[in-house]
């Protein structure tokens, strides 16, 4: 003659989810006054649920020709939390742009779905200053949720040098070093290369103009060193000329 229901435990759904009747029970009252409780609620008793329509929905339960209702709500599918796999590159030289290669987002949704391997893009990233040295906290925002990782911005420094030796590599003892033609090529920690840096006396050490033989000359630039070799040879006569004496005419016997 009539029914009442204990609604299912789950009464809020994310768009696209099927109805879950777990916990739903019917109590039936009969015309002899008897009451039967805890009749399981089944799908064939239910009408009115539309999993693609957001908002409150009135669900009708029909049992033995009698009906009653309960309410569920269908809400949008949204991200509830994100985690990130930071980009491969986490150390930068001042002035370098951020490289997001390898950066991924894992998004967890309110229906329990997990979407992995969402690529991190530039429009998701905040907080990077390429001109500021030190550790920086980078914020990634996706669908209104955020997570962070850190990068380190370091100074631009020389990592190595090579030299083009000066044109003059052989000296006579006593001669000063001549650096004409000597050049330095510097490689930096951001991968850049600067060529044709002039070699100066302040950069070189190891030359002794009084010592005969080969000498290894060390060139130092921005804390990095390279070498070239010179040879110091003895000072020797290579030729003579004469100024004749004033008296160039003589009488026999003089």
Tab-separated table of C-alpha atoms in Angstrom, residues 168-177 207-212 231-236 238:
chain	number	residue	atom	x	y	z
A	168	UNK	CA	106.745	34.962	-32.355
A	169	UNK	CA	107.716	31.769	-30.584
A	170	UNK	CA	111.551	31.973	-30.741
A	171	UNK	CA	113.526	34.540	-28.752
A	172	UNK	CA	117.155	35.495	-28.326
A	173	UNK	CA	118.200	35.592	-24.690
A	174	UNK	CA	117.349	38.954	-23.212
A	175	UNK	CA	114.381	39.638	-25.476
A	176	UNK	CA	110.997	40.407	-23.926
A	177	UNK	CA	107.940	38.328	-24.722
A	207	UNK	CA	108.691	33.331	-19.270
A	208	UNK	CA	112.356	33.955	-18.300
A	209	UNK	CA	114.262	35.881	-20.936
A	210	UNK	CA	117.616	34.842	-19.381
A	211	UNK	CA	116.984	31.090	-19.502
A	212	UNK	CA	117.970	29.230	-22.661
A	231	UNK	CA	112.230	28.714	-27.306
A	232	UNK	CA	114.983	31.025	-26.024
A	233	UNK	CA	118.267	30.754	-27.935
A	234	UNK	CA	121.784	32.085	-27.194
A	235	UNK	CA	122.897	35.476	-28.441
A	236	UNK	CA	125.612	34.863	-31.069
A	238	UNK	CA	125.685	36.376	-37.083
